[in-house]
CSV table of C-alpha atoms and ligand atoms in Angstrom, one decimal:
chain,number,residue,atom,x,y,z
A,97,ARG,CA,-10.9,-10.7,7.0
A,98,SER,CA,-7.6,-9.0,6.4
A,99,SER,CA,-7.6,-9.9,2.7
A,100,ARG,CA,-11.0,-8.1,2.5
A,101,ILE,CA,-9.5,-5.1,4.1
A,102,LYS,CA,-6.7,-5.2,1.6
A,103,ASN,CA,-9.1,-5.6,-1.3
A,104,SER,CA,-11.0,-2.6,-0.1
A,105,VAL,CA,-7.8,-0.6,0.1
A,106,LYS,CA,-7.0,-1.7,-3.5
A,107,ASP,CA,-10.4,-0.8,-4.8
A,108,ALA,CA,-10.1,2.7,-3.2
A,109,TRP,CA,-6.6,3.1,-4.8
A,110,ARG,CA,-8.0,2.0,-8.1
A,111,LYS,CA,-10.9,4.3,-7.9
A,112,ARG,CA,-8.6,7.3,-7.0
A,113,PHE,CA,-5.6,6.6,-9.2
A,114,ILE,CA,-7.2,5.0,-12.2
A,115,GLN,CA,-10.9,5.6,-12.4
A,116,GLU,CA,-11.0,9.2,-11.3
A,117,ASN,CA,-7.6,10.2,-12.6
A,118,ASP,CA,-7.9,11.4,-16.3
A,119,ASN,CA,-6.2,9.3,-18.8
A,120,SER,CA,-5.0,6.5,-16.6
A,121,PHE,CA,-4.9,2.8,-17.5
A,122,GLU,CA,-4.3,-0.3,-15.5
A,123,LEU,CA,-1.9,-3.0,-16.3
A,124,ASP,CA,-1.0,-6.4,-15.1
A,125,ALA,CA,2.6,-7.0,-16.1
A,126,ALA,CA,4.7,-10.1,-15.6
A,127,ILE,CA,6.5,-10.9,-12.3
A,128,LEU,CA,9.3,-12.7,-14.2
A,129,MET,CA,10.6,-10.4,-16.9
A,130,HIS,CA,13.6,-10.8,-19.1
A,131,PRO,CA,16.7,-10.4,-16.9
A,132,ARG,CA,18.0,-7.6,-19.1
A,133,VAL,CA,15.1,-5.4,-17.9
A,134,TRP,CA,16.8,-5.5,-14.4
A,135,GLU,CA,20.1,-4.7,-15.9
A,136,ALA,CA,18.7,-1.7,-17.8
A,137,SER,CA,16.9,-0.5,-14.6
A,138,GLY,CA,20.0,-0.7,-12.6
A,139,HIS,CA,18.7,-3.3,-10.0
A,140,VAL,CA,21.3,-6.0,-11.0
A,141,GLY,CA,24.2,-3.5,-10.5
A,142,GLY,CA,22.8,-1.4,-7.6
A,143,PHE,CA,19.8,-2.5,-5.7
A,144,SER,CA,21.4,-3.4,-2.4
A,145,ASP,CA,21.4,-2.7,1.3
A,146,PRO,CA,24.5,-1.9,3.3
A,147,LEU,CA,25.0,-4.9,5.8
A,148,VAL,CA,27.2,-5.4,8.7
A,149,ASP,CA,27.6,-8.5,10.9
A,150,CYS,CA,28.0,-8.3,14.6
A,151,LYS,CA,31.3,-10.3,15.3
A,152,GLU,CA,30.1,-11.0,18.8
A,153,CYS,CA,26.6,-12.5,18.5
A,154,LYS,CA,26.8,-13.1,14.7
A,155,THR,CA,23.6,-11.2,13.9
A,156,ARG,CA,23.2,-9.3,10.7
A,157,HIS,CA,22.0,-5.6,10.5
A,158,ARG,CA,21.6,-2.8,8.1
A,159,ALA,CA,24.1,-0.1,8.6
A,160,ASP,CA,21.8,2.7,7.8
A,161,HIS,CA,19.1,1.4,10.3
A,162,LEU,CA,21.8,1.2,13.0
A,163,ILE,CA,22.6,4.8,12.5
A,164,GLU,CA,19.0,5.9,12.2
A,165,GLY,CA,18.1,4.1,15.4
A,166,PHE,CA,21.0,5.8,17.2
A,167,THR,CA,20.8,9.5,16.1
A,168,SER,CA,19.0,11.9,13.9
A,169,ASP,CA,22.0,14.2,13.6
A,170,VAL,CA,23.2,12.5,10.5
A,171,ILE,CA,21.3,11.1,7.4
A,172,PRO,CA,22.7,7.7,6.3
A,173,ASP,CA,21.2,8.1,2.9
A,174,THR,CA,23.7,10.9,2.3
A,175,MET,CA,26.8,8.8,3.5
A,176,THR,CA,29.1,6.5,1.6
A,177,ASP,CA,29.5,2.9,3.0
A,178,GLU,CA,32.9,4.0,4.5
A,179,GLU,CA,31.5,7.0,6.1
A,180,MET,CA,28.7,4.9,7.7
A,181,ILE,CA,31.0,2.2,9.2
A,182,ASN,CA,33.4,5.0,10.5
A,183,TYR,CA,30.5,6.7,12.2
A,184,ILE,CA,29.3,3.4,13.8
A,185,ARG,CA,32.7,2.6,15.1
A,186,GLU,CA,33.5,6.2,16.3
A,187,ASN,CA,30.2,6.3,18.3
A,188,ASN,CA,30.3,2.7,19.4
A,189,ILE,CA,26.8,2.2,18.2
A,190,PRO,CA,25.6,-0.9,20.1
A,191,CYS,CA,24.3,-4.2,18.4
A,192,PRO,CA,20.5,-4.4,19.0
A,193,LYS,CA,20.9,-8.0,20.0
A,194,CYS,CA,23.9,-8.3,22.3
A,195,GLY,CA,24.7,-4.6,23.1
A,196,LYS,CA,28.4,-4.8,22.1
A,197,SER,CA,30.0,-2.7,19.3
A,198,ASN,CA,32.2,-4.9,17.2
A,199,TYR,CA,31.2,-5.1,13.5
A,200,THR,CA,32.5,-6.3,10.2
A,201,ASP,CA,33.0,-3.9,7.3
A,202,ILE,CA,29.9,-3.1,5.2
A,203,ARG,CA,29.0,-5.4,2.4
A,204,GLU,CA,26.4,-4.4,-0.2
A,205,PHE,CA,23.7,-7.1,-0.4
A,206,ASN,CA,21.5,-7.3,-3.5
A,207,LEU,CA,17.9,-7.6,-2.6
A,208,MET,CA,16.6,-9.4,-5.7
A,209,PHE,CA,15.4,-12.9,-5.4
A,210,GLU,CA,16.7,-15.1,-8.2
A,211,THR,CA,15.4,-18.2,-9.8
A,212,HIS,CA,16.1,-20.2,-13.0
A,213,ARG,CA,14.3,-20.5,-16.2
A,214,GLY,CA,14.4,-23.8,-18.2
A,215,VAL,CA,16.0,-27.1,-17.2
A,216,ILE,CA,19.6,-26.0,-16.9
A,217,LYS,CA,20.6,-24.0,-13.8
A,218,ASP,CA,23.5,-21.8,-14.8
A,219,ASP,CA,24.3,-18.1,-14.9
A,220,LYS,CA,22.6,-17.8,-18.3
A,221,SER,CA,19.2,-19.1,-17.0
A,222,VAL,CA,18.9,-16.6,-14.1
A,223,VAL,CA,15.7,-14.7,-13.9
A,224,TYR,CA,14.6,-12.3,-11.1
A,225,LEU,CA,11.3,-11.9,-9.2
A,226,ARG,CA,10.4,-8.3,-9.6
A,227,PRO,CA,11.6,-6.2,-6.6
A,228,GLU,CA,9.2,-3.4,-7.8
A,229,ASN,CA,6.3,-3.0,-10.2
A,230,ALA,CA,7.5,0.1,-12.0
A,231,GLN,CA,9.6,-1.5,-14.7
A,232,GLY,CA,6.5,-3.5,-15.8
A,233,GLU,CA,4.8,-0.2,-16.5
A,234,TYR,CA,8.0,1.2,-18.2
A,235,VAL,CA,8.6,-1.7,-20.6
A,236,ASN,CA,5.0,-1.7,-21.6
A,237,PHE,CA,4.7,1.9,-22.0
A,238,LEU,CA,4.5,2.0,-25.9
A,239,ASN,CA,2.0,-1.0,-25.8
A,240,VAL,CA,-0.4,0.9,-23.7
A,241,GLN,CA,0.2,4.3,-25.4
A,242,ARG,CA,-0.5,2.8,-28.8
A,243,THR,CA,-3.4,0.4,-27.9
A,244,MET,CA,-5.1,3.1,-25.8
A,245,ARG,CA,-4.2,6.0,-28.3
A,246,ALA,CA,-3.0,7.8,-25.2
A,247,LYS,CA,-1.7,11.3,-25.3
A,248,VAL,CA,0.7,12.7,-22.8
A,249,PRO,CA,0.1,13.3,-20.0
A,250,PHE,CA,-1.2,9.8,-19.3
A,251,GLY,CA,-0.7,7.3,-16.5
A,252,ILE,CA,-0.2,3.5,-16.2
A,253,GLY,CA,-1.0,2.1,-12.9
A,254,GLN,CA,-0.6,-1.4,-11.5
A,255,ILE,CA,-1.3,-3.3,-8.2
A,256,GLY,CA,0.8,-6.4,-7.8
A,257,LYS,CA,3.3,-8.3,-5.7
A,258,ALA,CA,7.0,-7.4,-5.4
A,259,PHE,CA,9.7,-9.4,-3.8
A,260,ARG,CA,12.8,-8.3,-1.8
A,261,ASN,CA,15.3,-10.4,0.0
A,262,GLU,CA,15.1,-8.0,3.0
A,263,ILE,CA,17.7,-9.0,5.8
A,264,THR,CA,15.8,-7.5,8.6
A,265,PRO,CA,12.1,-8.0,7.9
A,266,GLY,CA,9.9,-7.0,10.8
A,267,ASN,CA,7.4,-4.7,12.4
A,268,PHE,CA,4.5,-7.0,11.5
A,269,THR,CA,3.7,-6.3,7.8
A,270,PHE,CA,5.8,-3.1,7.6
A,271,ARG,CA,8.8,-4.9,6.1
A,272,THR,CA,8.2,-8.3,4.5
A,273,ILE,CA,10.0,-10.2,1.7
A,274,GLU,CA,6.9,-10.5,-0.3
A,275,PHE,CA,4.5,-7.4,-0.5
A,276,GLU,CA,2.0,-5.6,-2.7
A,277,GLN,CA,2.6,-2.3,-4.2
A,278,MET,CA,0.1,0.1,-5.8
A,279,GLU,CA,2.1,2.2,-8.3
A,280,HIS,CA,1.1,4.9,-10.7
A,281,GLN,CA,3.5,6.2,-13.4
A,282,LEU,CA,2.6,9.5,-15.1
A,283,PHE,CA,4.2,10.0,-18.5
A,284,CYS,CA,4.5,13.6,-19.3
A,285,LYS,CA,6.2,16.2,-21.5
A,286,PRO,CA,9.7,17.2,-20.2
A,287,GLY,CA,9.4,20.5,-18.4
A,288,THR,CA,5.9,19.8,-17.1
A,289,ASP,CA,7.2,17.1,-14.6
A,290,LEU,CA,7.8,19.2,-11.5
A,291,GLU,CA,4.3,20.6,-11.4
A,292,ILE,CA,3.0,17.1,-11.8
A,293,TYR,CA,5.3,15.9,-9.1
A,294,GLU,CA,4.0,18.4,-6.6
A,295,HIS,CA,0.4,17.5,-7.5
A,296,TYR,CA,1.0,13.8,-6.9
A,297,LYS,CA,2.7,14.4,-3.5
A,298,GLU,CA,-0.5,16.2,-2.4
A,299,TYR,CA,-2.8,13.7,-4.2
A,300,ALA,CA,-1.3,10.7,-2.3
A,301,LYS,CA,-1.5,12.5,0.9
A,302,LYS,CA,-5.2,13.4,0.4
A,303,PHE,CA,-5.7,9.7,-0.5
A,304,PHE,CA,-4.4,8.6,2.9
A,305,ILE,CA,-6.4,11.2,4.7
A,306,ASP,CA,-9.5,10.2,3.0
A,307,LEU,CA,-8.8,6.6,3.9
A,308,GLY,CA,-8.8,7.6,7.6
A,309,LEU,CA,-5.2,8.5,8.5
A,310,PRO,CA,-5.1,11.7,10.5
A,311,GLU,CA,-3.1,14.5,8.8
A,312,GLU,CA,-1.0,15.2,12.0
A,313,LYS,CA,0.4,11.6,11.8
A,314,LEU,CA,1.5,12.1,8.2
A,315,ARG,CA,4.6,13.9,7.1
A,316,PHE,CA,6.6,14.6,3.9
A,317,HIS,CA,10.2,13.5,4.0
A,318,ASP,CA,12.0,15.1,1.0
A,319,HIS,CA,15.0,13.2,0.0
A,320,ASP,CA,18.3,14.9,0.8
A,321,LYS,CA,20.4,12.7,-1.6
A,322,LEU,CA,18.8,11.9,-4.9
A,323,VAL,CA,19.7,9.1,-7.2
A,324,PHE,CA,21.7,10.7,-10.0
A,325,TYR,CA,18.9,10.6,-12.6
A,326,ALA,CA,16.0,11.9,-10.4
A,327,SER,CA,15.1,15.5,-10.2
A,328,ALA,CA,12.9,15.2,-7.0
A,329,ALA,CA,11.8,12.6,-4.6
A,330,CYS,CA,9.7,12.5,-1.4
A,331,ASP,CA,8.2,10.0,0.9
A,332,ILE,CA,5.1,10.3,2.9
A,333,GLU,CA,5.6,8.9,6.3
A,334,TYR,CA,3.0,7.8,8.8
A,335,LYS,CA,3.6,7.7,12.5
A,336,TYR,CA,3.3,4.0,13.3
A,337,PRO,CA,3.5,2.8,17.1
A,338,PHE,CA,7.2,2.0,16.4
A,339,GLY,CA,8.0,5.3,14.9
A,340,TYR,CA,7.6,7.1,11.5
A,341,GLY,CA,7.8,4.8,8.5
A,342,GLU,CA,7.5,5.2,4.8
A,343,LEU,CA,4.1,4.6,3.2
A,344,ASN,CA,4.5,6.1,-0.2
A,345,GLY,CA,7.1,7.6,-2.5
A,346,THR,CA,6.7,10.3,-5.1
A,347,HIS,CA,9.6,10.4,-7.6
A,348,ASP,CA,10.4,12.5,-10.6
A,349,ARG,CA,12.4,9.9,-12.6
A,350,THR,CA,12.9,12.0,-15.6
A,351,ASP,CA,13.5,10.1,-18.9
A,352,TYR,CA,16.0,7.8,-17.2
A,353,ASP,CA,14.1,4.6,-17.2
A,354,LEU,CA,12.7,4.8,-20.6
A,355,SER,CA,16.0,5.9,-22.0
A,356,GLN,CA,17.7,2.9,-20.3
A,357,HIS,CA,15.2,0.4,-21.8
A,358,GLN,CA,15.8,2.1,-25.2
A,359,LYS,CA,19.4,1.6,-24.9
A,360,PHE,CA,19.3,-2.1,-23.6
A,361,SER,CA,16.5,-3.3,-25.9
A,362,GLY,CA,17.6,-1.3,-28.9
A,363,LYS,CA,13.9,-0.3,-29.4
A,364,ALA,CA,13.0,3.4,-29.6
A,365,GLN,CA,10.8,4.6,-26.7
A,366,ASP,CA,10.0,7.9,-28.4
A,367,TYR,CA,6.6,9.4,-28.2
A,368,LEU,CA,5.4,11.5,-31.1
A,369,ASP,CA,3.5,14.6,-29.9
A,370,PRO,CA,0.5,14.8,-32.3
A,371,GLU,CA,0.1,18.6,-31.4
A,372,THR,CA,3.6,19.8,-32.1
A,373,ASN,CA,5.0,16.9,-34.1
A,374,GLU,CA,8.0,16.7,-31.8
A,375,LYS,CA,9.5,13.4,-30.8
A,376,TYR,CA,10.8,12.8,-27.4
A,377,ILE,CA,11.1,10.3,-24.6
A,378,PRO,CA,8.5,11.3,-21.9
A,379,TYR,CA,9.4,12.1,-18.4
A,380,VAL,CA,8.0,9.9,-15.6
A,381,VAL,CA,6.5,10.9,-12.3
A,382,GLU,CA,6.0,7.9,-10.0
A,383,SER,CA,3.6,7.6,-7.0
A,384,THR,CA,4.1,4.3,-5.3
A,385,VAL,CA,2.2,3.1,-2.2
A,386,GLY,CA,2.9,-0.1,-0.2
A,387,CYS,CA,-0.5,-1.8,0.1
A,388,ASP,CA,0.5,-3.8,3.2
A,389,ARG,CA,2.0,-0.8,5.0
A,390,LEU,CA,-1.1,1.1,4.3
A,391,VAL,CA,-3.3,-1.7,5.6
A,392,LEU,CA,-1.0,-1.8,8.8
A,393,ALA,CA,-1.5,2.0,9.3
A,394,LEU,CA,-5.3,1.7,9.0
A,395,LEU,CA,-5.4,-1.1,11.5
A,396,CYS,CA,-3.1,0.9,14.0
A,397,GLU,CA,-5.4,4.0,13.5
A,398,ALA,CA,-8.7,2.1,13.7
A,399,TYR,CA,-8.1,0.2,16.9
A,400,GLU,CA,-9.5,1.5,20.2
A,401,GLU,CA,-10.1,0.0,23.6
A,402,GLN,CA,-13.1,2.1,24.7
A,403,THR,CA,-14.6,2.6,28.2
A,404,LEU,CA,-18.3,3.1,28.0
A,405,GLU,CA,-20.4,5.4,30.2
A,406,ASP,CA,-21.5,2.4,32.2
A,407,GLY,CA,-17.7,1.6,33.0
A,408,SER,CA,-17.6,-1.5,30.8
A,409,THR,CA,-15.1,-1.7,28.0
A,410,ARG,CA,-15.3,-2.7,24.3
A,411,GLU,CA,-12.6,-3.2,21.7
A,412,VAL,CA,-13.6,-1.5,18.4
A,413,MET,CA,-12.0,-1.0,15.0
A,414,HIS,CA,-13.2,2.4,13.6
A,415,PHE,CA,-12.6,1.6,10.0
A,416,LYS,CA,-14.2,3.9,7.5
A,417,PRO,CA,-17.1,1.8,6.2
A,418,PHE,CA,-15.6,1.1,2.8
A,419,ILE,CA,-12.6,-0.3,4.4
A,420,ALA,CA,-14.4,-2.6,7.0
A,421,PRO,CA,-14.2,-6.3,6.0
A,422,TYR,CA,-18.0,-6.7,6.5
A,423,LYS,CA,-20.3,-3.8,5.8
A,424,VAL,CA,-23.3,-5.3,7.6
A,425,ALA,CA,-24.0,-7.9,10.1
A,426,VAL,CA,-27.5,-9.5,10.1
A,427,LEU,CA,-28.5,-10.7,13.6
A,428,PRO,CA,-31.8,-12.4,14.6
A,429,LEU,CA,-32.8,-11.1,18.0
A,430,VAL,CA,-34.0,-14.6,19.1
A,431,LYS,CA,-32.8,-17.5,17.0
A,432,LYS,CA,-35.9,-19.6,17.4
A,433,PHE,CA,-38.3,-16.9,16.1
A,434,HIS,CA,-36.3,-14.6,13.9
A,435,SER,CA,-33.6,-16.7,12.1
A,436,GLU,CA,-35.7,-17.6,9.1
A,437,LYS,CA,-36.4,-14.0,8.2
A,438,ALA,CA,-32.8,-13.0,9.1
A,439,ASN,CA,-31.5,-15.5,6.7
A,440,GLU,CA,-33.7,-14.1,4.0
A,441,VAL,CA,-32.4,-10.5,4.7
A,442,TYR,CA,-28.8,-11.7,4.9
A,443,ARG,CA,-29.1,-13.5,1.5
A,444,GLU,CA,-30.7,-10.5,-0.2
A,445,LEU,CA,-28.2,-7.9,1.2
A,446,SER,CA,-25.2,-10.2,0.3
A,447,LYS,CA,-26.1,-9.7,-3.4
A,448,TYR,CA,-25.0,-6.0,-2.8
A,449,PHE,CA,-22.4,-6.0,0.1
A,450,MET,CA,-20.2,-8.2,2.1
A,451,CYS,CA,-22.5,-9.3,5.0
A,452,THR,CA,-22.0,-11.6,7.9
A,453,TYR,CA,-24.6,-13.5,9.9
A,454,ASP,CA,-24.5,-14.3,13.6
A,455,GLU,CA,-27.2,-16.0,15.7
A,456,SER,CA,-25.2,-17.4,18.6
A,457,GLY,CA,-25.1,-15.7,22.1
A,458,ASN,CA,-27.0,-12.8,23.4
A,459,ILE,CA,-27.3,-9.7,21.2
A,460,GLY,CA,-24.8,-7.6,23.4
A,461,LYS,CA,-22.1,-10.2,22.8
A,462,ARG,CA,-22.9,-10.3,19.1
A,463,TYR,CA,-22.5,-6.5,18.8
A,464,ARG,CA,-19.1,-6.6,20.5
A,465,ARG,CA,-17.9,-9.4,18.1
A,466,GLU,CA,-18.8,-7.1,15.2
A,467,ASP,CA,-17.2,-4.0,16.9
A,468,VAL,CA,-13.9,-5.8,17.2
A,469,ILE,CA,-13.8,-6.6,13.5
A,470,GLY,CA,-15.1,-3.2,12.6
A,471,THR,CA,-18.5,-4.0,11.1
A,472,PRO,CA,-20.1,-0.5,10.8
A,473,TYR,CA,-23.8,-1.6,10.7
A,474,CYS,CA,-25.6,-4.3,12.6
A,475,ILE,CA,-29.1,-5.0,11.5
A,476,THR,CA,-31.3,-6.7,14.0
A,477,ILE,CA,-34.3,-8.8,13.0
A,478,ASP,CA,-37.1,-9.0,15.6
A,479,ASP,CA,-40.8,-9.1,15.9
A,480,GLU,CA,-41.2,-5.8,14.4
A,481,THR,CA,-39.6,-7.1,11.2
A,482,LEU,CA,-42.1,-10.0,11.1
A,483,ASN,CA,-45.1,-7.8,11.9
A,484,ASN,CA,-44.1,-4.4,10.3
A,485,ASN,CA,-41.2,-5.1,7.9
A,486,THR,CA,-39.0,-2.8,9.9
A,487,VAL,CA,-35.4,-3.4,11.3
A,488,THR,CA,-33.1,-1.6,13.6
A,489,ILE,CA,-29.7,-0.5,12.3
A,490,ARG,CA,-27.0,0.0,14.9
A,491,ASP,CA,-24.1,2.3,14.2
A,492,ARG,CA,-20.7,0.9,15.4
A,493,ASP,CA,-19.2,4.2,16.5
A,494,THR,CA,-22.2,5.9,18.1
A,495,MET,CA,-24.0,2.6,19.1
A,496,GLU,CA,-27.1,4.4,18.4
A,497,GLN,CA,-29.9,2.6,16.6
A,498,ILE,CA,-32.4,3.8,14.1
A,499,THR,CA,-35.5,2.1,12.7
A,500,LEU,CA,-35.9,1.6,8.9
A,501,SER,CA,-38.3,-0.1,6.7
A,502,LEU,CA,-36.7,-3.2,5.1
A,503,ASP,CA,-36.8,-1.9,1.6
A,504,GLU,CA,-34.9,1.3,2.6
A,505,VAL,CA,-31.9,-0.7,4.0
A,506,LYS,CA,-30.0,-1.4,0.8
A,507,ASP,CA,-29.9,2.2,-0.4
A,508,TYR,CA,-29.2,3.5,3.2
A,509,ILE,CA,-26.1,1.2,3.4
A,510,LYS,CA,-25.0,1.8,-0.1
A,511,GLU,CA,-24.7,5.6,0.6
A,512,LYS,CA,-22.8,5.0,3.7
A,513,ILE,CA,-20.0,2.8,2.4
A,514,GLU,CA,-19.0,4.8,-0.6
A,515,PHE,CA,-15.4,6.0,-1.0
B,713,LIG,P1,12.4,1.3,2.7
B,713,LIG,O1,13.3,2.6,2.6
B,713,LIG,O2,11.4,1.3,3.8
B,713,LIG,O3,13.1,0.0,2.4
B,713,LIG,P2,12.0,1.7,-0.1
B,713,LIG,O4,12.3,3.2,-0.2
B,713,LIG,O5,13.0,0.7,-0.5
B,713,LIG,O6,11.4,1.4,1.3
B,713,LIG,P3,10.4,1.9,-2.5
B,713,LIG,O7,11.4,1.1,-3.3
B,713,LIG,O8,10.2,3.3,-2.8
B,713,LIG,O9,10.6,1.6,-0.8
B,713,LIG,O10,9.0,1.0,-2.6
B,713,LIG,C1,7.7,1.6,-2.8
B,713,LIG,C2,6.9,1.2,-1.6
B,713,LIG,O11,6.7,-0.2,-1.3
B,713,LIG,C3,7.3,1.8,-0.3
B,713,LIG,O12,6.9,3.2,-0.1
B,713,LIG,C4,6.7,0.9,0.8
B,713,LIG,O13,5.4,1.4,1.1
B,713,LIG,C5,6.6,-0.4,0.0
B,713,LIG,N1,7.7,-1.3,0.5
B,713,LIG,C6,8.9,-1.3,0.2
B,713,LIG,N2,9.7,-2.4,0.6
B,713,LIG,C7,8.8,-3.1,1.4
B,713,LIG,C8,8.8,-4.2,2.2
B,713,LIG,N3,9.9,-4.9,2.4
B,713,LIG,N4,7.7,-4.6,2.8
B,713,LIG,C9,6.6,-4.1,2.7
B,713,LIG,N5,6.3,-2.9,1.9
B,713,LIG,C10,7.4,-2.4,1.2
C-alpha cells in the first residue's frame, strides 16, 4: 500500500512539475555515472557531514545536529568545524545516548557510497552511487536541449533513487540511506534567475498544500550561509511530530554546475540564444523534493483517531482521494447473495482505478478496514443492485451514503479522484 501512496505522490509531482509546467521534460539518467562527474560537482571533495564520537559510550553523532538539538541561538550551518566543537565543549552539550559530554574532534565524513567497476578493485575503478539526481540533469542538459529543440527557460525533471551514507538515519523514512528525490532543474538566461527562484519557492509550497499539508505547518527557511556559487537557497520545512524538517529545497545554483562540467569534460555547455544570437551558459534554478519525506508528512497529516457521536472510535487516514492507495472498495452486503455481482463491479471498475474487494465480516467492520487505509469510497452491492442496478457509495470522511445508478459510478469516482 505504501508503494501505491508513493506512486500517487510521484504522479502528482509529474503532473505539476512536468506536464503542467511549460517546456519541461522528464529524464531517467544513470545512477552510476563517470566518477569525474562527482569531482566536477564537488561531491568527491566536499559532500560530507561533521562527525564526532562520544568517547564515553562510543556512539557517533553529527556535530550540527547536537547543536541544533541543544539551542536555536546559533546556526551550525554558518559555523566552521572548529567553532562547532568549541561550542559543544563550552556548553557541555550532552551525548544523546549516555548524557556525558566528552567528544573527539570533528571529522568530515563523505556521504557517497562507493563501488567498483570491472574486475579489478583499485582506486581507478571506483564509481559512486549518485547522492542526488541533479547532476544527471546537468550532464544531459545539451542532449535534452538539442533533441527537444528546447529554448530557455526550459526544465528537466527526474524522479529517482539517491544514496547517502547517513551516519544517523532515523525518524522512520525521514532520513534513510536510500531514498527517492523528485527534482526539477530550470535552465534560464542569467539575470532572470532570481524571479524564477521566487516563483519555484511558491510553486513547491502550493504543491504541498494541494496534496493536503496545511499551510500553518509549512515554513520557509532561507539559508543564512550560502555555498559560494549559489545566489539564493531556501528550504520548505514541514512540522513533523518530531519537529520541523526539510521537505524541499529551492536553490539558485547560477551557472556553477554547467561551468564545472564544461571544465572537467572539456565539452562546451553553451546555449545559443536563437533570439539574440548570444552564447551563454544558462543559470539553473533547482526545486528538489524528497519523495519519502513527503509521503511521511502526508501519513502524519492524514492519521486521525476519531471519536464518533455514538462514543465509538475509528482510525482513519484522511488522504486526498488521489493519494489514497485504493480509490474504491467494493463490498457485497451479504456474501452469499451479492458476491457474484460485486465481483463483476469490482472487475469493471478495476479497469479505471485501483480497487479493492472485501467480503469477509460484517459491513461495519469492513468500512473500518477501509477507513484505516484511507479508501475514500466504499461501494456496497445489495438487493437494490440486483433489482434496480443501483449502489450505495459511502464517503470515508463524512460516512454519509448516497445512491447512484451503476452506470454513473465510474464518472462520479473519476471526478472525485483528480489532482
Ligand atoms: P538534510 O539537511 O536533511 O540532510 P539536505 O539539505 O542534505 O537534507 P538535499 O541535498 O537538498 O538535502 O536533498 C534534497 C531533498 O532530498 C531534501 O529536501 C530531502 O527532502 C531529501 N533527502 C535528503 N537526504 C535524505 C535522506 N537521507 N533520506 C530521505 N530524504 C532525504
